[in-house]
Amino acid sequence: MASLRRNKTDKNDSFKLALLGATQLSEIKNHCNKQSTSPYDSLRILSLRYRQLIKCRTRIINFLRSGLEITFPELNQIFKNAYAVLALQMFRMYCHPDFLVGLTLKEMTNRVYQAVNKRIHKDVIQNYCAQVWLTAKNSYPAVPADSLEVEIISEYCDEIENYNKEIAYIQNKLIKTAASLDNFKFISSIPGAGQLNSALLLGFAGDISRFDNYKQLNVFLGLDLNRYQSGKY
């Protein structure tokens, strides 16, 4: 299937099998024995690692959101990105509405502002704190504030934070590895492409100059329509 689009028919199968012994046997042997030292190999490994980390982080985020549905469900609506710095800190400090009893909005804002090491503008923090502070008055959690679920939510936040650090490290390594490739410079110069997306594209597709046209690249990436016969005809 190396030179075919994903159009698997009995006719194409028969034709390629006939050519296999006549013209492609030596090519296959050479390909199997070839040891590549291309920078694309490292890029592919990093891209796979990046995808794995994203999946792992998403799994923990789903667990976290399930826990919040029990302790303080409104937080899931307020914070769309559960892996953001401010969201994680808010979950740690106020994942139960009872933690806000007797606390003024100003006091809450100052506490969160100090906790995030002033990396986020205070106006942004105050806006989110106001939303949490107001919704806490009418929230009805399914568990008390001393529930073990609160401790588990804090552990989820720590796990997500660790994934954030590792993902950021892999992102930087991906971009640095891809920066040495001419194709990366061309692709990342396209408006909207971005350096990370360009590096991931080259990591999964390899050297795109080996494709004769965009249709072959689409097929390789699985973006082309498939035709697959059972072999009964």
PDB file of C-alpha atoms in Angstrom:
ATOM      1  CA  MET A   1       0.000   0.000   0.000  1.00  0.00           C
ATOM      2  CA  ALA A   2       3.050   2.281   0.009  1.00  0.00           C
ATOM      3  CA  SER A   3       2.267   3.928  -3.335  1.00  0.00           C
ATOM      4  CA  LEU A   4      -1.525   3.575  -3.314  1.00  0.00           C
ATOM      5  CA  ARG A   5      -4.164   5.835  -1.965  1.00  0.00           C
ATOM      6  CA  ARG A   6      -6.481   4.077   0.457  1.00  0.00           C
ATOM      7  CA  ASN A   7      -8.530   2.498  -2.288  1.00  0.00           C
ATOM      8  CA  LYS A   8      -8.227  -1.165  -1.384  1.00  0.00           C
ATOM      9  CA  THR A   9      -9.989  -3.199  -4.071  1.00  0.00           C
ATOM     10  CA  ASP A  10      -9.460  -6.736  -5.332  1.00  0.00           C
ATOM     11  CA  LYS A  11      -8.044  -5.351  -8.565  1.00  0.00           C
ATOM     12  CA  ASN A  12      -5.481  -3.208  -6.772  1.00  0.00           C
ATOM     13  CA  ASP A  13      -4.584  -6.048  -4.403  1.00  0.00           C
ATOM     14  CA  SER A  14      -3.910  -8.455  -7.255  1.00  0.00           C
ATOM     15  CA  PHE A  15      -1.844  -5.929  -9.162  1.00  0.00           C
ATOM     16  CA  LYS A  16       0.369  -5.076  -6.205  1.00  0.00           C
ATOM     17  CA  LEU A  17       0.873  -8.728  -5.265  1.00  0.00           C
ATOM     18  CA  ALA A  18       1.986  -9.481  -8.806  1.00  0.00           C
ATOM     19  CA  LEU A  19       4.511  -6.637  -8.688  1.00  0.00           C
ATOM     20  CA  LEU A  20       5.783  -7.629  -5.274  1.00  0.00           C
ATOM     21  CA  GLY A  21       7.991 -10.515  -6.396  1.00  0.00           C
ATOM     22  CA  ALA A  22       9.050  -8.866  -9.658  1.00  0.00           C
ATOM     23  CA  THR A  23       9.997  -5.349  -8.640  1.00  0.00           C
ATOM     24  CA  GLN A  24       9.599  -4.662  -4.926  1.00  0.00           C
ATOM     25  CA  LEU A  25      11.199  -7.551  -3.069  1.00  0.00           C
ATOM     26  CA  SER A  26      14.654  -5.983  -2.925  1.00  0.00           C
ATOM     27  CA  GLU A  27      13.128  -2.636  -1.968  1.00  0.00           C
ATOM     28  CA  ILE A  28      11.314  -4.200   0.980  1.00  0.00           C
ATOM     29  CA  LYS A  29      14.479  -5.952   2.163  1.00  0.00           C
ATOM     30  CA  ASN A  30      16.473  -2.738   1.970  1.00  0.00           C
ATOM     31  CA  HIS A  31      13.768  -0.854   3.821  1.00  0.00           C
ATOM     32  CA  CYS A  32      13.702  -3.401   6.654  1.00  0.00           C
ATOM     33  CA  ASN A  33      17.486  -3.337   7.045  1.00  0.00           C
ATOM     34  CA  LYS A  34      17.780   0.413   6.869  1.00  0.00           C
ATOM     35  CA  GLN A  35      18.597   2.184  10.129  1.00  0.00           C
ATOM     36  CA  SER A  36      17.566   5.802  10.028  1.00  0.00           C
ATOM     37  CA  THR A  37      19.252   8.526  12.056  1.00  0.00           C
ATOM     38  CA  SER A  38      16.930  11.233  10.767  1.00  0.00           C
ATOM     39  CA  PRO A  39      15.875  14.027  13.159  1.00  0.00           C
ATOM     40  CA  TYR A  40      12.333  13.050  12.220  1.00  0.00           C
ATOM     41  CA  ASP A  41      12.765   9.914  14.346  1.00  0.00           C
ATOM     42  CA  SER A  42      13.316  11.953  17.494  1.00  0.00           C
ATOM     43  CA  LEU A  43      10.494  14.259  16.512  1.00  0.00           C
ATOM     44  CA  ARG A  44       8.124  11.340  16.156  1.00  0.00           C
ATOM     45  CA  ILE A  45       9.044   9.958  19.594  1.00  0.00           C
ATOM     46  CA  LEU A  46       8.463  13.373  21.173  1.00  0.00           C
ATOM     47  CA  SER A  47       5.137  13.759  19.362  1.00  0.00           C
ATOM     48  CA  LEU A  48       3.940  10.391  20.623  1.00  0.00           C
ATOM     49  CA  ARG A  49       5.017  11.298  24.151  1.00  0.00           C
ATOM     50  CA  TYR A  50       3.180  14.614  23.902  1.00  0.00           C
ATOM     51  CA  ARG A  51      -0.015  12.898  22.799  1.00  0.00           C
ATOM     52  CA  GLN A  52       0.323  10.364  25.615  1.00  0.00           C
ATOM     53  CA  LEU A  53       0.719  13.101  28.232  1.00  0.00           C
ATOM     54  CA  ILE A  54      -2.310  14.992  26.918  1.00  0.00           C
ATOM     55  CA  LYS A  55      -4.423  11.828  27.182  1.00  0.00           C
ATOM     56  CA  CYS A  56      -3.206  11.151  30.723  1.00  0.00           C
ATOM     57  CA  ARG A  57      -3.935  14.709  31.805  1.00  0.00           C
ATOM     58  CA  THR A  58      -7.394  14.577  30.253  1.00  0.00           C
ATOM     59  CA  ARG A  59      -8.156  11.394  32.183  1.00  0.00           C
ATOM     60  CA  ILE A  60      -7.257  13.043  35.509  1.00  0.00           C
ATOM     61  CA  ILE A  61      -9.231  16.168  34.572  1.00  0.00           C
ATOM     62  CA  ASN A  62     -12.304  14.000  34.024  1.00  0.00           C
ATOM     63  CA  PHE A  63     -11.834  12.489  37.483  1.00  0.00           C
ATOM     64  CA  LEU A  64     -11.429  15.979  38.931  1.00  0.00           C
ATOM     65  CA  ARG A  65     -14.592  17.270  37.299  1.00  0.00           C
ATOM     66  CA  SER A  66     -16.535  14.257  38.580  1.00  0.00           C
ATOM     67  CA  GLY A  67     -15.345  15.057  42.098  1.00  0.00           C
ATOM     68  CA  LEU A  68     -16.351  18.704  41.766  1.00  0.00           C
ATOM     69  CA  GLU A  69     -19.848  17.656  40.737  1.00  0.00           C
ATOM     70  CA  ILE A  70     -20.159  16.264  44.262  1.00  0.00           C
ATOM     71  CA  THR A  71     -18.434  19.015  46.255  1.00  0.00           C
ATOM     72  CA  PHE A  72     -19.054  22.255  44.306  1.00  0.00           C
ATOM     73  CA  PRO A  73     -20.614  21.595  40.847  1.00  0.00           C
ATOM     74  CA  GLU A  74     -20.777  25.260  39.805  1.00  0.00           C
ATOM     75  CA  LEU A  75     -16.980  25.354  39.531  1.00  0.00           C
ATOM     76  CA  ASN A  76     -17.176  23.174  36.422  1.00  0.00           C
ATOM     77  CA  GLN A  77     -19.217  25.854  34.665  1.00  0.00           C
ATOM     78  CA  ILE A  78     -17.054  28.761  35.826  1.00  0.00           C
ATOM     79  CA  PHE A  79     -13.688  27.254  34.864  1.00  0.00           C
ATOM     80  CA  LYS A  80     -13.658  25.871  31.316  1.00  0.00           C
ATOM     81  CA  ASN A  81      -9.943  24.966  31.386  1.00  0.00           C
ATOM     82  CA  ALA A  82      -9.478  22.845  34.486  1.00  0.00           C
ATOM     83  CA  TYR A  83      -5.702  22.653  33.947  1.00  0.00           C
ATOM     84  CA  ALA A  84      -5.159  26.422  34.104  1.00  0.00           C
ATOM     85  CA  VAL A  85      -3.105  27.821  36.999  1.00  0.00           C
ATOM     86  CA  LEU A  86      -5.946  29.874  38.452  1.00  0.00           C
ATOM     87  CA  ALA A  87      -8.471  27.052  38.142  1.00  0.00           C
ATOM     88  CA  LEU A  88      -6.237  24.539  39.916  1.00  0.00           C
ATOM     89  CA  GLN A  89      -5.516  26.947  42.756  1.00  0.00           C
ATOM     90  CA  MET A  90      -9.205  27.751  43.155  1.00  0.00           C
ATOM     91  CA  PHE A  91     -10.061  24.049  43.261  1.00  0.00           C
ATOM     92  CA  ARG A  92      -7.472  23.489  45.978  1.00  0.00           C
ATOM     93  CA  MET A  93      -8.645  26.348  48.158  1.00  0.00           C
ATOM     94  CA  TYR A  94     -12.405  26.462  47.575  1.00  0.00           C
ATOM     95  CA  CYS A  95     -13.638  23.152  46.184  1.00  0.00           C
ATOM     96  CA  HIS A  96     -16.496  23.245  48.706  1.00  0.00           C
ATOM     97  CA  PRO A  97     -18.859  26.213  49.262  1.00  0.00           C
ATOM     98  CA  ASP A  98     -18.532  25.921  53.048  1.00  0.00           C
ATOM     99  CA  PHE A  99     -14.939  27.122  52.748  1.00  0.00           C
ATOM    100  CA  LEU A 100     -16.315  30.526  51.754  1.00  0.00           C
ATOM    101  CA  VAL A 101     -18.584  30.984  54.751  1.00  0.00           C
ATOM    102  CA  GLY A 102     -17.722  34.241  56.547  1.00  0.00           C
ATOM    103  CA  LEU A 103     -15.179  35.219  53.893  1.00  0.00           C
ATOM    104  CA  THR A 104     -15.511  38.536  52.083  1.00  0.00           C
ATOM    105  CA  LEU A 105     -14.855  38.829  48.367  1.00  0.00           C
ATOM    106  CA  LYS A 106     -11.840  41.065  49.026  1.00  0.00           C
ATOM    107  CA  GLU A 107     -10.307  38.552  51.435  1.00  0.00           C
ATOM    108  CA  MET A 108     -10.869  35.724  48.984  1.00  0.00           C
ATOM    109  CA  THR A 109      -9.304  37.675  46.129  1.00  0.00           C
ATOM    110  CA  ASN A 110      -6.220  38.564  48.170  1.00  0.00           C
ATOM    111  CA  ARG A 111      -5.704  34.960  49.262  1.00  0.00           C
ATOM    112  CA  VAL A 112      -5.896  33.616  45.710  1.00  0.00           C
ATOM    113  CA  TYR A 113      -3.703  36.446  44.404  1.00  0.00           C
ATOM    114  CA  GLN A 114      -0.979  35.559  46.890  1.00  0.00           C
ATOM    115  CA  ALA A 115      -1.317  31.825  46.171  1.00  0.00           C
ATOM    116  CA  VAL A 116      -0.702  32.173  42.403  1.00  0.00           C
ATOM    117  CA  ASN A 117       2.489  34.209  43.027  1.00  0.00           C
ATOM    118  CA  LYS A 118       1.082  37.235  41.216  1.00  0.00           C
ATOM    119  CA  ARG A 119       1.425  35.530  37.823  1.00  0.00           C
ATOM    120  CA  ILE A 120      -2.125  36.546  36.914  1.00  0.00           C
ATOM    121  CA  HIS A 121      -3.528  40.079  36.891  1.00  0.00           C
ATOM    122  CA  LYS A 122      -5.538  40.851  40.004  1.00  0.00           C
ATOM    123  CA  ASP A 123      -8.565  42.051  38.013  1.00  0.00           C
ATOM    124  CA  VAL A 124      -8.839  38.625  36.366  1.00  0.00           C
ATOM    125  CA  ILE A 125      -8.598  36.902  39.732  1.00  0.00           C
ATOM    126  CA  GLN A 126     -11.212  39.199  41.236  1.00  0.00           C
ATOM    127  CA  ASN A 127     -13.614  38.458  38.376  1.00  0.00           C
ATOM    128  CA  TYR A 128     -13.387  34.702  38.899  1.00  0.00           C
ATOM    129  CA  CYS A 129     -13.511  35.026  42.670  1.00  0.00           C
ATOM    130  CA  ALA A 130     -16.698  37.071  42.379  1.00  0.00           C
ATOM    131  CA  GLN A 131     -18.342  34.325  40.331  1.00  0.00           C
ATOM    132  CA  VAL A 132     -17.320  31.614  42.799  1.00  0.00           C
ATOM    133  CA  TRP A 133     -18.238  33.729  45.820  1.00  0.00           C
ATOM    134  CA  LEU A 134     -21.743  34.439  44.505  1.00  0.00           C
ATOM    135  CA  THR A 135     -22.533  30.906  43.346  1.00  0.00           C
ATOM    136  CA  ALA A 136     -21.379  29.478  46.685  1.00  0.00           C
ATOM    137  CA  LYS A 137     -24.372  31.111  48.396  1.00  0.00           C
ATOM    138  CA  ASN A 138     -26.831  28.924  46.467  1.00  0.00           C
ATOM    139  CA  SER A 139     -24.740  25.793  45.966  1.00  0.00           C
ATOM    140  CA  TYR A 140     -25.871  22.479  47.461  1.00  0.00           C
ATOM    141  CA  PRO A 141     -22.984  19.987  47.668  1.00  0.00           C
ATOM    142  CA  ALA A 142     -23.638  16.268  48.038  1.00  0.00           C
ATOM    143  CA  VAL A 143     -20.944  15.799  50.689  1.00  0.00           C
ATOM    144  CA  PRO A 144     -19.822  17.785  53.757  1.00  0.00           C
ATOM    145  CA  ALA A 145     -16.728  19.976  53.766  1.00  0.00           C
ATOM    146  CA  ASP A 146     -14.709  17.395  55.716  1.00  0.00           C
ATOM    147  CA  SER A 147     -15.365  14.659  53.153  1.00  0.00           C
ATOM    148  CA  LEU A 148     -12.436  12.634  51.847  1.00  0.00           C
ATOM    149  CA  GLU A 149     -13.505  13.752  48.361  1.00  0.00           C
ATOM    150  CA  VAL A 150     -12.067  17.199  49.116  1.00  0.00           C
ATOM    151  CA  GLU A 151      -8.628  15.714  49.793  1.00  0.00           C
ATOM    152  CA  ILE A 152      -8.817  13.623  46.621  1.00  0.00           C
ATOM    153  CA  ILE A 153      -9.626  16.712  44.561  1.00  0.00           C
ATOM    154  CA  SER A 154      -6.466  18.368  45.886  1.00  0.00           C
ATOM    155  CA  GLU A 155      -4.458  15.302  44.848  1.00  0.00           C
ATOM    156  CA  TYR A 156      -5.959  15.479  41.351  1.00  0.00           C
ATOM    157  CA  CYS A 157      -4.852  19.118  41.133  1.00  0.00           C
ATOM    158  CA  ASP A 158      -1.292  18.128  42.037  1.00  0.00           C
ATOM    159  CA  GLU A 159      -1.286  15.427  39.348  1.00  0.00           C
ATOM    160  CA  ILE A 160      -2.561  17.836  36.711  1.00  0.00           C
ATOM    161  CA  GLU A 161       0.060  20.394  37.686  1.00  0.00           C
ATOM    162  CA  ASN A 162       2.793  17.785  37.267  1.00  0.00           C
ATOM    163  CA  TYR A 163       1.450  16.899  33.830  1.00  0.00           C
ATOM    164  CA  ASN A 164       1.409  20.592  32.920  1.00  0.00           C
ATOM    165  CA  LYS A 165       5.124  20.850  33.702  1.00  0.00           C
ATOM    166  CA  GLU A 166       6.022  17.749  31.706  1.00  0.00           C
ATOM    167  CA  ILE A 167       3.859  18.804  28.764  1.00  0.00           C
ATOM    168  CA  ALA A 168       5.513  22.229  28.716  1.00  0.00           C
ATOM    169  CA  TYR A 169       8.944  20.549  28.726  1.00  0.00           C
ATOM    170  CA  ILE A 170       8.012  18.271  25.808  1.00  0.00           C
ATOM    171  CA  GLN A 171       6.533  21.202  23.888  1.00  0.00           C
ATOM    172  CA  ASN A 172       9.780  23.152  24.137  1.00  0.00           C
ATOM    173  CA  LYS A 173      11.803  20.110  23.139  1.00  0.00           C
ATOM    174  CA  LEU A 174       9.503  19.453  20.176  1.00  0.00           C
ATOM    175  CA  ILE A 175       9.881  22.970  18.852  1.00  0.00           C
ATOM    176  CA  LYS A 176      13.654  23.030  19.359  1.00  0.00           C
ATOM    177  CA  THR A 177      14.043  19.685  17.558  1.00  0.00           C
ATOM    178  CA  ALA A 178      11.848  20.761  14.669  1.00  0.00           C
ATOM    179  CA  ALA A 179      13.488  24.184  14.354  1.00  0.00           C
ATOM    180  CA  SER A 180      16.474  22.631  12.561  1.00  0.00           C
ATOM    181  CA  LEU A 181      14.257  21.423   9.703  1.00  0.00           C
ATOM    182  CA  ASP A 182      13.559  23.581   6.655  1.00  0.00           C
ATOM    183  CA  ASN A 183      10.018  22.232   6.392  1.00  0.00           C
ATOM    184  CA  PHE A 184       9.292  23.492   9.897  1.00  0.00           C
ATOM    185  CA  LYS A 185      10.229  27.031   8.956  1.00  0.00           C
ATOM    186  CA  PHE A 186       7.925  26.954   5.934  1.00  0.00           C
ATOM    187  CA  ILE A 187       4.939  25.407   7.711  1.00  0.00           C
ATOM    188  CA  SER A 188       5.165  27.517  10.867  1.00  0.00           C
ATOM    189  CA  SER A 189       5.246  30.675   8.717  1.00  0.00           C
ATOM    190  CA  ILE A 190       1.673  29.942   7.584  1.00  0.00           C
ATOM    191  CA  PRO A 191      -0.739  32.196   9.530  1.00  0.00           C
ATOM    192  CA  GLY A 192      -2.509  30.157  12.195  1.00  0.00           C
ATOM    193  CA  ALA A 193      -0.199  27.141  11.957  1.00  0.00           C
ATOM    194  CA  GLY A 194       1.891  27.852  15.039  1.00  0.00           C
ATOM    195  CA  GLN A 195       5.171  26.281  16.076  1.00  0.00           C
ATOM    196  CA  LEU A 196       3.693  23.460  18.164  1.00  0.00           C
ATOM    197  CA  ASN A 197       1.226  22.332  15.506  1.00  0.00           C
ATOM    198  CA  SER A 198       3.953  22.464  12.857  1.00  0.00           C
ATOM    199  CA  ALA A 199       6.283  20.355  14.991  1.00  0.00           C
ATOM    200  CA  LEU A 200       3.534  17.803  15.676  1.00  0.00           C
ATOM    201  CA  LEU A 201       2.655  17.602  11.974  1.00  0.00           C
ATOM    202  CA  LEU A 202       6.261  16.823  11.074  1.00  0.00           C
ATOM    203  CA  GLY A 203       6.505  14.432  14.006  1.00  0.00           C
ATOM    204  CA  PHE A 204       3.616  12.308  12.793  1.00  0.00           C
ATOM    205  CA  ALA A 205       4.006  12.796   9.028  1.00  0.00           C
ATOM    206  CA  GLY A 206       7.798  12.856   8.782  1.00  0.00           C
ATOM    207  CA  ASP A 207       9.501  14.508   5.832  1.00  0.00           C
ATOM    208  CA  ILE A 208       6.544  15.819   3.829  1.00  0.00           C
ATOM    209  CA  SER A 209       8.770  16.500   0.809  1.00  0.00           C
ATOM    210  CA  ARG A 210       8.570  12.760   0.038  1.00  0.00           C
ATOM    211  CA  PHE A 211       4.917  13.169  -0.950  1.00  0.00           C
ATOM    212  CA  ASP A 212       4.293  14.089  -4.563  1.00  0.00           C
ATOM    213  CA  ASN A 213       1.076  15.973  -3.827  1.00  0.00           C
ATOM    214  CA  TYR A 214      -1.296  16.927  -1.047  1.00  0.00           C
ATOM    215  CA  LYS A 215      -3.535  13.924  -1.745  1.00  0.00           C
ATOM    216  CA  GLN A 216      -0.782  11.516  -0.711  1.00  0.00           C
ATOM    217  CA  LEU A 217      -0.245  13.485   2.498  1.00  0.00           C
ATOM    218  CA  ASN A 218      -3.991  13.381   3.209  1.00  0.00           C
ATOM    219  CA  VAL A 219      -3.974   9.612   2.768  1.00  0.00           C
ATOM    220  CA  PHE A 220      -0.988   9.159   5.057  1.00  0.00           C
ATOM    221  CA  LEU A 221      -2.633  11.237   7.786  1.00  0.00           C
ATOM    222  CA  GLY A 222      -5.940   9.405   7.398  1.00  0.00           C
ATOM    223  CA  LEU A 223      -7.846  12.371   5.997  1.00  0.00           C
ATOM    224  CA  ASP A 224      -8.852  10.657   2.756  1.00  0.00           C
ATOM    225  CA  LEU A 225     -11.941   8.543   2.155  1.00  0.00           C
ATOM    226  CA  ASN A 226     -11.332   4.798   2.413  1.00  0.00           C
ATOM    227  CA  ARG A 227     -12.565   1.989   0.212  1.00  0.00           C
ATOM    228  CA  TYR A 228     -12.046  -1.470   1.623  1.00  0.00           C
ATOM    229  CA  GLN A 229     -13.333  -4.661  -0.034  1.00  0.00           C
ATOM    230  CA  SER A 230     -13.673  -7.986   1.727  1.00  0.00           C
ATOM    231  CA  GLY A 231     -11.965  -9.983  -1.049  1.00  0.00           C
ATOM    232  CA  LYS A 232     -15.030 -12.042  -1.989  1.00  0.00           C
ATOM    233  CA  TYR A 233     -15.047 -10.918  -5.620  1.00  0.00           C
TER     234      TYR A 233
END
